[in-house]
Coordinates of C-alpha atoms and ligand atoms in Angstrom, one line a residue:
M1 CA 79.3 169.9 111.6
S2 CA 79.1 173.4 110.8
R3 CA 77.3 174.4 107.6
S4 CA 80.3 176.7 106.0
F5 CA 82.2 173.4 105.9
D6 CA 79.2 171.1 104.6
A7 CA 79.4 173.2 102.0
L8 CA 83.1 173.0 101.4
K9 CA 83.5 169.9 102.0
P10 CA 81.9 168.3 98.1
Y11 CA 85.0 170.3 96.6
L12 CA 87.0 168.6 99.3
D13 CA 85.9 165.7 98.1
R14 CA 86.2 165.9 94.9
A15 CA 89.8 167.4 94.9
M16 CA 91.1 164.0 96.9
A17 CA 89.6 161.6 94.1
M18 CA 91.1 163.5 91.9
Q19 CA 94.6 163.0 94.0
S20 CA 93.9 159.4 94.5
A21 CA 93.5 158.8 90.9
L22 CA 96.6 160.7 89.9
V23 CA 99.0 158.3 93.0
L24 CA 97.2 155.0 91.9
F25 CA 99.0 156.5 88.1
E26 CA 101.4 157.5 89.6
W27 CA 102.1 154.3 91.5
D28 CA 101.3 152.0 88.6
D29 CA 104.2 153.8 86.0
A30 CA 106.6 152.9 88.4
T31 CA 105.9 149.5 89.1
L32 CA 103.1 147.5 86.5
A33 CA 102.4 150.2 83.3
P34 CA 103.9 149.0 80.3
K35 CA 107.2 150.9 78.7
Q36 CA 104.8 152.0 75.7
A37 CA 101.9 153.6 77.9
G38 CA 104.3 156.5 79.2
E39 CA 102.9 159.4 76.2
L40 CA 99.3 159.0 76.5
T41 CA 99.0 158.1 79.8
G42 CA 100.6 161.2 80.4
N43 CA 97.3 163.2 78.5
V44 CA 95.2 161.6 81.4
I45 CA 97.5 162.6 84.4
S46 CA 97.8 165.8 82.1
I47 CA 93.8 166.3 82.4
L48 CA 93.3 165.3 85.7
S49 CA 95.9 167.6 87.6
G50 CA 94.0 170.1 86.1
E51 CA 90.9 168.7 87.8
Y52 CA 92.4 168.5 90.6
F53 CA 93.6 172.0 90.6
Q54 CA 90.5 173.7 89.5
A55 CA 88.3 171.2 92.4
V56 CA 89.9 173.7 94.6
N57 CA 91.3 176.6 93.1
N58 CA 88.5 178.0 92.1
D59 CA 86.3 181.9 93.4
E60 CA 83.5 179.3 95.5
V61 CA 86.4 177.4 97.3
K62 CA 87.9 180.6 98.3
R63 CA 84.9 182.2 99.3
L64 CA 83.9 179.1 101.5
V65 CA 87.3 178.6 102.6
K66 CA 87.4 182.4 103.9
E67 CA 83.7 181.8 106.0
C68 CA 84.7 178.8 107.0
R69 CA 88.1 180.4 108.8
K70 CA 85.5 183.0 110.7
D71 CA 83.4 179.8 111.6
D72 CA 84.1 179.1 115.4
T73 CA 81.7 176.2 115.5
L74 CA 84.2 173.7 112.8
T75 CA 85.5 170.9 114.8
Q76 CA 89.4 170.4 115.3
V77 CA 89.4 168.3 111.6
E78 CA 87.7 170.5 110.3
A79 CA 89.9 173.7 111.3
A80 CA 92.9 171.9 109.9
Q81 CA 91.9 170.8 107.0
V82 CA 90.7 174.6 106.3
R83 CA 94.0 175.7 107.5
E84 CA 96.1 173.2 105.4
L85 CA 93.4 174.7 102.5
S86 CA 94.0 178.0 102.7
E87 CA 97.9 177.7 102.7
E88 CA 97.6 176.2 99.6
L89 CA 95.5 178.8 97.8
D90 CA 97.6 181.2 99.5
K91 CA 100.4 180.0 97.8
L92 CA 99.0 179.7 94.3
D93 CA 97.3 183.0 94.9
C94 CA 100.5 184.8 95.9
I95 CA 102.5 183.4 92.0
P96 CA 101.4 184.8 88.6
K97 CA 99.7 181.9 86.8
E98 CA 101.3 182.2 84.2
E99 CA 104.9 181.7 85.8
Y100 CA 103.3 179.0 88.4
Q101 CA 103.1 176.9 84.7
A102 CA 106.1 178.1 83.2
F103 CA 107.8 176.6 86.0
A104 CA 105.4 173.5 86.1
R105 CA 107.1 172.9 82.3
L106 CA 110.6 174.2 83.5
T107 CA 111.4 171.5 86.2
S108 CA 109.9 168.3 83.3
E109 CA 112.2 169.8 81.2
A110 CA 114.9 169.6 84.2
V111 CA 114.7 166.3 85.0
R112 CA 115.0 165.0 82.0
V113 CA 117.9 167.3 81.3
W114 CA 119.4 166.2 84.9
T115 CA 119.0 162.4 83.8
E116 CA 120.9 163.1 80.0
A117 CA 123.5 164.9 82.3
K118 CA 123.8 162.4 85.2
E119 CA 124.2 159.7 82.0
Q120 CA 127.0 161.7 80.1
D121 CA 128.5 162.8 83.6
D122 CA 128.4 166.2 82.0
F123 CA 127.3 169.2 85.2
G124 CA 127.6 171.6 82.7
L125 CA 124.8 170.1 80.5
F126 CA 122.5 170.9 83.7
A127 CA 124.3 174.0 85.1
P128 CA 121.9 176.2 83.1
T129 CA 118.3 174.4 83.4
L130 CA 119.7 174.5 87.1
E131 CA 120.4 178.1 87.4
K132 CA 116.6 179.0 85.5
V133 CA 115.0 176.5 88.4
I134 CA 116.9 178.5 91.7
Q135 CA 116.2 181.8 90.1
Y136 CA 112.4 180.8 90.5
K137 CA 112.4 179.1 93.4
K138 CA 113.9 182.7 94.7
K139 CA 111.3 184.4 93.0
F140 CA 108.1 182.4 94.3
A141 CA 110.1 182.5 97.9
G142 CA 109.9 186.0 97.9
Y143 CA 106.4 186.4 97.2
R144 CA 105.3 184.4 99.6
A145 CA 108.0 185.6 102.6
E146 CA 106.7 187.0 105.5
D147 CA 107.7 190.5 106.3
G148 CA 111.8 189.8 106.6
Q149 CA 111.4 186.0 106.2
K150 CA 114.2 184.5 104.7
K151 CA 113.6 182.9 101.2
Y152 CA 115.3 179.4 102.4
D153 CA 112.8 179.7 105.4
V154 CA 110.0 179.9 103.1
M155 CA 111.0 176.6 101.3
L156 CA 112.0 174.9 104.6
H157 CA 108.7 175.1 105.8
D158 CA 107.0 173.2 103.0
Y159 CA 108.5 170.1 104.7
E160 CA 109.2 170.4 108.1
P161 CA 106.6 173.4 109.5
G162 CA 108.1 174.9 112.6
F163 CA 112.0 174.4 111.3
N164 CA 113.8 177.5 110.6
M165 CA 117.5 177.9 109.3
E166 CA 118.1 178.8 113.0
L167 CA 117.6 175.8 114.3
L168 CA 118.2 173.4 111.6
D169 CA 122.1 175.6 111.8
Q170 CA 122.1 174.1 115.5
F171 CA 121.4 170.9 114.9
F172 CA 123.7 170.8 112.2
E173 CA 126.6 172.3 114.0
T174 CA 126.2 169.7 116.3
V175 CA 126.1 167.1 113.5
K176 CA 129.6 169.0 112.2
Q177 CA 131.1 168.6 116.2
E178 CA 130.3 165.8 116.7
I179 CA 130.3 163.2 114.2
V180 CA 132.7 164.1 112.1
P181 CA 135.6 163.0 114.6
L182 CA 133.4 160.2 115.3
L183 CA 133.7 158.8 111.8
R184 CA 137.7 159.6 111.6
A185 CA 138.0 157.5 115.2
V186 CA 136.3 154.9 112.9
Q187 CA 138.2 154.4 110.3
N188 CA 141.3 154.6 112.7
S189 CA 139.9 152.4 114.6
K190 CA 141.9 148.6 114.4
V191 CA 138.6 146.6 113.6
L192 CA 137.9 145.1 110.8
V193 CA 133.8 144.3 110.2
R194 CA 133.5 141.9 108.0
D195 CA 130.3 141.9 105.2
D196 CA 131.7 140.1 102.7
F197 CA 129.3 137.0 103.3
L198 CA 126.5 139.5 102.2
T199 CA 127.4 139.7 98.7
G200 CA 126.2 136.9 96.4
E201 CA 124.2 135.9 93.8
F202 CA 120.7 135.7 95.5
T203 CA 117.2 134.9 93.4
D204 CA 114.6 137.7 93.0
E205 CA 112.0 134.5 94.4
Q206 CA 114.3 133.9 97.2
Q207 CA 114.5 137.8 98.5
E208 CA 111.2 138.2 98.1
R209 CA 110.0 135.4 99.8
I210 CA 112.1 136.7 103.4
G211 CA 110.9 140.2 102.5
R212 CA 107.7 139.6 103.1
F213 CA 108.2 138.0 105.8
L214 CA 109.7 140.4 107.4
A215 CA 107.2 142.9 106.1
E216 CA 104.5 140.9 108.0
Y217 CA 106.6 140.9 110.8
V218 CA 107.1 144.7 111.0
G219 CA 103.3 144.9 110.8
F220 CA 102.8 145.6 107.1
D221 CA 99.3 144.7 106.7
F222 CA 99.1 142.5 103.1
S223 CA 94.8 143.4 103.7
K224 CA 95.3 146.7 103.4
G225 CA 98.7 146.6 101.2
V226 CA 100.9 145.7 98.5
M227 CA 104.6 145.2 97.5
A228 CA 105.7 145.0 94.1
V229 CA 109.5 146.2 92.1
S230 CA 110.3 149.6 91.0
A231 CA 113.6 151.1 90.3
H232 CA 113.7 153.4 93.8
P233 CA 111.8 151.7 96.3
F234 CA 108.9 154.3 98.1
T235 CA 105.6 154.0 99.4
T236 CA 102.3 155.3 98.6
N237 CA 98.9 155.3 99.9
L238 CA 95.4 156.2 98.6
H239 CA 94.3 155.8 101.9
N240 CA 94.0 154.2 105.2
K241 CA 93.5 150.9 104.1
D242 CA 95.5 151.1 100.8
V243 CA 98.9 151.3 101.4
R244 CA 101.7 150.3 98.4
I245 CA 105.9 149.6 98.7
T246 CA 107.6 148.5 96.6
T247 CA 111.5 147.4 96.6
H248 CA 114.3 146.2 94.3
Y249 CA 116.6 143.3 94.6
N250 CA 120.1 143.2 93.5
E251 CA 123.2 141.4 95.1
R252 CA 123.4 142.9 98.0
L253 CA 121.1 140.5 100.6
D254 CA 120.8 143.0 103.0
S255 CA 119.3 145.7 99.9
S256 CA 116.2 144.5 99.5
L257 CA 115.7 143.2 103.3
F258 CA 116.6 147.2 104.7
S259 CA 114.5 149.0 101.6
I260 CA 110.9 146.8 103.2
I261 CA 111.9 147.5 106.1
H262 CA 112.6 151.0 105.4
E263 CA 109.3 151.5 103.5
S264 CA 107.1 149.0 105.9
G265 CA 107.7 151.8 108.1
H266 CA 106.6 154.8 106.0
A267 CA 103.6 152.4 105.5
L268 CA 102.5 151.6 109.0
Y269 CA 102.7 155.3 110.0
E270 CA 99.9 155.8 106.4
F271 CA 98.2 152.7 108.4
G272 CA 97.7 154.3 111.5
I273 CA 96.5 157.3 110.1
R274 CA 93.0 157.8 112.2
D275 CA 89.8 157.0 110.3
D276 CA 88.1 160.7 110.4
L277 CA 90.9 162.4 108.5
T278 CA 92.4 159.7 106.0
Q279 CA 91.4 160.9 102.8
T280 CA 91.2 164.7 103.7
L281 CA 94.1 166.8 103.8
V282 CA 95.4 166.6 107.4
G283 CA 95.2 162.8 106.4
Q284 CA 99.1 162.5 105.8
G285 CA 101.9 162.4 107.7
A286 CA 102.9 165.3 110.0
S287 CA 106.0 165.8 108.0
T288 CA 108.2 164.9 106.0
G289 CA 111.1 164.3 108.6
M290 CA 108.4 163.0 110.2
H291 CA 107.6 160.4 107.9
E292 CA 111.3 159.7 107.2
S293 CA 111.8 159.4 111.5
Q294 CA 109.0 156.3 111.3
S295 CA 110.8 154.6 108.3
R296 CA 114.6 154.8 109.7
F297 CA 113.3 153.7 112.8
F298 CA 112.2 150.5 111.8
E299 CA 115.2 150.4 109.6
N300 CA 117.5 151.6 111.9
I301 CA 117.0 152.0 115.0
I302 CA 114.7 148.1 115.4
G303 CA 116.1 146.6 112.1
R304 CA 119.8 147.1 112.8
N305 CA 119.7 146.0 116.4
K306 CA 120.6 142.7 117.4
S307 CA 117.3 142.1 119.6
F308 CA 115.2 142.2 116.9
W309 CA 117.2 139.6 114.8
L310 CA 117.3 137.4 117.9
P311 CA 114.2 135.3 117.3
I312 CA 114.5 135.5 113.2
Y313 CA 117.7 135.0 112.4
E314 CA 117.1 131.7 111.4
K315 CA 114.9 132.0 109.5
L316 CA 117.5 133.8 107.4
Q317 CA 119.9 131.6 107.5
E318 CA 117.1 129.6 106.1
A319 CA 116.4 132.0 103.3
F320 CA 119.9 132.8 102.5
P321 CA 122.0 129.1 103.6
E322 CA 124.6 129.7 100.8
A323 CA 125.7 132.7 102.3
L324 CA 124.6 132.5 106.1
T325 CA 124.7 128.5 107.2
D326 CA 129.0 129.7 108.9
I327 CA 127.8 133.5 109.8
G328 CA 126.7 133.6 113.5
L329 CA 123.9 136.6 114.5
D330 CA 126.8 138.4 115.8
L331 CA 129.3 138.8 112.6
F332 CA 125.8 139.6 110.9
V333 CA 124.8 142.5 113.2
N334 CA 128.4 143.4 113.0
A335 CA 128.2 143.5 108.8
I336 CA 124.9 144.8 108.8
N337 CA 126.4 148.0 110.9
K338 CA 129.4 148.5 109.2
A339 CA 130.3 152.2 108.5
A340 CA 132.4 153.5 105.6
P341 CA 132.6 156.8 104.0
G342 CA 131.1 156.6 100.2
F343 CA 129.6 159.0 97.8
I344 CA 126.0 158.2 97.4
R345 CA 123.6 158.9 100.2
T346 CA 121.0 156.8 99.2
E347 CA 123.5 153.5 100.2
A348 CA 125.2 155.6 103.8
D349 CA 125.3 153.8 106.5
E350 CA 123.4 155.5 110.0
L351 CA 126.6 157.0 110.9
T352 CA 127.8 158.9 107.3
Y353 CA 124.3 159.4 106.3
S354 CA 123.5 162.9 107.8
L355 CA 126.8 164.2 107.2
H356 CA 125.5 163.4 103.2
V357 CA 122.4 165.4 104.2
L358 CA 124.6 168.2 106.2
I359 CA 126.4 169.0 102.8
R360 CA 122.9 169.2 101.0
Y361 CA 122.0 171.8 103.4
E362 CA 125.2 174.0 103.5
L363 CA 125.4 173.7 99.8
E364 CA 121.9 175.1 99.8
K365 CA 122.0 178.0 102.0
Q366 CA 124.3 179.4 100.1
L367 CA 122.7 178.7 96.9
I368 CA 119.7 180.7 98.1
E369 CA 120.8 182.9 100.5
G370 CA 124.9 183.0 100.1
D371 CA 126.4 183.8 96.8
L372 CA 127.8 180.3 96.2
S373 CA 127.2 179.9 92.0
V374 CA 126.2 177.6 89.7
E375 CA 129.4 177.6 87.9
E376 CA 131.1 176.8 91.4
L377 CA 128.8 173.7 92.8
P378 CA 130.5 171.3 91.5
K379 CA 133.8 172.0 93.0
A380 CA 132.3 173.1 96.2
W381 CA 130.3 169.4 96.6
A382 CA 134.2 167.8 95.8
D383 CA 136.2 170.2 99.1
K384 CA 132.8 169.6 101.1
Y385 CA 133.1 165.6 100.4
E386 CA 136.7 165.8 101.5
E387 CA 136.4 167.8 104.6
Y388 CA 133.9 165.9 105.7
L389 CA 134.0 162.5 104.6
G390 CA 137.8 161.7 103.6
I391 CA 136.9 161.7 99.9
R392 CA 136.3 163.3 96.7
P393 CA 133.9 162.2 94.4
K394 CA 135.9 161.6 90.4
H395 CA 132.3 161.4 88.4
Q396 CA 129.8 164.1 88.7
R397 CA 127.3 161.3 88.6
E398 CA 128.7 160.4 92.4
G399 CA 129.1 163.6 93.2
V400 CA 127.2 166.9 92.4
L401 CA 124.7 164.8 89.8
Q402 CA 123.6 162.2 91.9
D403 CA 120.1 163.2 93.8
I404 CA 116.7 163.8 91.7
H405 CA 115.8 167.0 94.1
W406 CA 117.2 169.7 92.7
S407 CA 116.1 168.9 89.2
Q408 CA 112.0 169.2 90.2
G409 CA 113.2 172.3 92.6
S410 CA 112.7 170.6 96.1
F411 CA 114.8 172.6 97.8
G412 CA 114.8 173.0 101.4
Y413 CA 113.8 168.8 101.3
F414 CA 117.2 167.2 102.4
P415 CA 117.5 168.0 105.9
S416 CA 114.4 166.4 106.6
Y417 CA 116.0 163.2 105.7
A418 CA 118.4 163.9 108.6
L419 CA 115.5 165.4 111.0
G420 CA 113.8 162.3 110.4
S421 CA 116.9 160.0 112.2
A422 CA 117.4 162.6 114.9
F423 CA 113.5 162.6 115.7
G424 CA 113.7 159.3 116.0
A425 CA 116.7 158.4 118.3
Q426 CA 114.7 161.3 120.4
L427 CA 112.0 159.3 120.4
Y428 CA 113.9 155.4 121.0
Y429 CA 115.3 156.7 124.7
H430 CA 112.5 158.1 125.3
M431 CA 110.1 154.4 124.8
K432 CA 113.0 153.0 126.8
K433 CA 112.1 154.8 129.8
E434 CA 108.7 153.5 128.7
M435 CA 109.2 150.4 128.6
D436 CA 111.7 147.1 128.2
F437 CA 112.3 148.5 124.2
E438 CA 115.0 145.5 123.3
G439 CA 113.1 142.8 125.9
L440 CA 110.2 143.2 123.4
L441 CA 112.0 142.8 120.3
E442 CA 114.2 139.8 122.0
E443 CA 109.8 138.5 122.3
G444 CA 108.9 139.4 118.8
K445 CA 106.3 141.4 120.2
L446 CA 106.5 144.7 118.1
D447 CA 103.0 145.5 118.3
V448 CA 103.9 146.7 121.6
I449 CA 105.6 149.2 119.9
R450 CA 103.8 149.6 116.8
E451 CA 100.9 150.9 119.0
Y452 CA 102.7 152.8 121.2
L453 CA 103.6 155.1 117.6
R454 CA 100.6 154.7 116.8
E455 CA 98.6 156.1 119.9
H456 CA 101.8 158.8 119.5
I457 CA 102.1 159.5 116.3
H458 CA 100.5 158.2 113.4
Q459 CA 96.7 158.6 114.4
Y460 CA 97.3 162.0 114.6
G461 CA 98.7 163.1 110.4
K462 CA 98.9 166.3 110.1
L463 CA 96.7 167.6 112.9
K464 CA 100.2 168.0 115.3
D465 CA 103.7 169.3 113.2
S466 CA 106.5 167.5 114.1
R467 CA 108.1 169.6 116.9
T468 CA 104.2 169.3 118.8
I469 CA 104.6 165.5 118.1
L470 CA 108.1 165.5 119.4
K471 CA 106.9 167.9 122.6
D472 CA 103.4 165.5 123.6
T473 CA 105.1 162.4 123.3
T474 CA 108.6 162.7 125.1
G475 CA 108.2 165.8 127.3
E476 CA 111.4 167.7 125.5
D477 CA 111.3 169.8 122.5
F478 CA 113.3 168.1 119.5
N479 CA 116.7 167.6 120.8
P480 CA 119.6 166.5 118.4
D481 CA 121.7 165.4 121.8
Y482 CA 119.8 161.6 121.6
Y483 CA 120.7 161.4 118.5
V484 CA 124.5 162.3 119.1
R485 CA 124.2 159.5 122.3
Y486 CA 122.4 157.3 119.8
L487 CA 125.4 156.9 117.2
K488 CA 128.2 157.1 119.4
E489 CA 127.0 154.3 121.7
K490 CA 126.4 152.2 118.5
Y491 CA 130.2 152.9 117.0
Q492 CA 132.0 153.2 119.5
K493 CA 131.1 149.6 120.8
L494 CA 131.5 148.5 117.0
Y495 CA 134.6 149.5 116.8
H496 CA 136.0 149.5 119.9
L497 CA 136.3 153.2 120.5
E498 CA 135.7 153.4 124.0
K499 CA 138.9 154.0 125.7
E500 CA 140.0 156.7 122.9
M501 CA 137.1 158.7 123.3
E502 CA 137.0 159.1 126.3
Ligands
ZN1 ZN1 112.1 156.8 103.0

C-alpha cells in the first residue's frame, strides 16, 4: 500500500462513515420515522452533511490527493478512489462557495414549490423557481466545462460517464425511428390484451407475503437486506452487507410485485460489489444507467418472461386465488406485458417507457443548449406527447409537473433510464449465446444468471464505466440495435404484427 494513500485513508473512512449515517437517516425518513421527527432530525442531517463535506473538502486532503496522483505505486483500487475524490473536489472547487450554498437552499425550496404546484396543478407557481434552477445549472456547468465542452454534456457526464449528446442523439434517434412506428402498429392491432384481473382488493399482507417470496427467489438475501414500505419504491445501501429496498401496495397486484423485483435488481448489484470496494468511493454501481440496467433486467427481461413464471405461477395463483384461479399462465404473461400509451413515466410499460425518456431528453437539450424558455415548456411537453405517444395531457400534474428531478436540479439524469433498458437488452442477447437463458429460468436456476452478472458487472463497482463493462462483457461497445430487436420481437409476437411489419 502506498504511503500517500495511507495518510489519505482516514479522511476517506471518516467521509464514508458520515455518508452511511446520512443514508440511514434518509431511509428512516422515508419508511419508519414518525411524522413530527422531520424538523429536529433535519438539524442532525444538516450537521452530518457539513461534517461529510469537511472530511474531504479541506487543504490537507487536497494536498494528499495531489501527492497520490503523482504516486505510481497505488493499487488499482486506490487509484480509482483518488480519481473519484479528485473529480469531486474539482467539481466543488470551481464553484464559488456562496453560489454553491445558495443553490443548495434554492433546490430544497424548489422541491417544496414543485410539490405545491403539482398539488395545485399550476405550472405557473413553479416556473420562476425552475428558471432560477436552470440558470444556476448552466452557470455551474460553464465553470466546469473543459475547452469547448457543451454545458449539457457536462451534466450528462455526472450520471453516465462516457456518454454525451453526440452518442445520445444517435441512441434516441434510433428509439424515435423504430419505437414510434412500432407503437402505432400495436395501437392499430386488433388484438385485445386483457389485464382487468390484475386489479382488485388485495390486502397488504397478501401482497407482502408473495413479494418477499419473489425477492428471495430472484436472489435478495434477507440476512444482508431488509424490505419496507414507502410512498415511492427505492433502494439504498450502506455497504454490501446492508442493502435496503422498499415497495408500496395498491389495487394492482402487479404493481408491488414488479417494483419488488425491480428494487431487488438494484440490490443484487450492491450485494455483488467486492469486499475490497464496499464502503469506499468506488463501492457503488458504475453509473445510474448501469444500475438501472440491472433493475430493469430483473423486472422486465426476467420478470415479464413466461419462462420465469412457469415454475412459480401456481404459487402466485395461491397468493391471489380470487384474481388468478381461472387465469392461465399465458393470459397472465400477456397481461403483464400489455402496452398502452399513458401520461405517467413511472407507470409506463416496456414499449412506451423509452418514449417518455426521449421527450425529457429533447426538452432538456432545448432548455440547456437551445432557446426553449420555461414559459413554453408545458406546451412543448404536451406537443411531444401528442407527437410520439398520440395523447395530450389535460393536467400539468400528469404532464410537465409529474417528475421531481428538475426541482432537484437533476438535469441529465433522465437518459440513464432509457440507457439502462438498452444496456440490459444488449447483455441479454449476449447471455443467450453463452447459456440457455430461458431454460435456466424454467428450471428456476436464477443463481447461474445472477452469478454471471456479478462476475461481469456487479463486482467491479465504479472501477469500470458502463461502456467498458459492455465492451468487456459482450465484446461490443454500446449498441442500441439490441434494444430495438428486443422490443420488436416481444411486441410483434404479443400483438400478432409479424405480417404487417415485414
Ligand atoms: Zn430503478
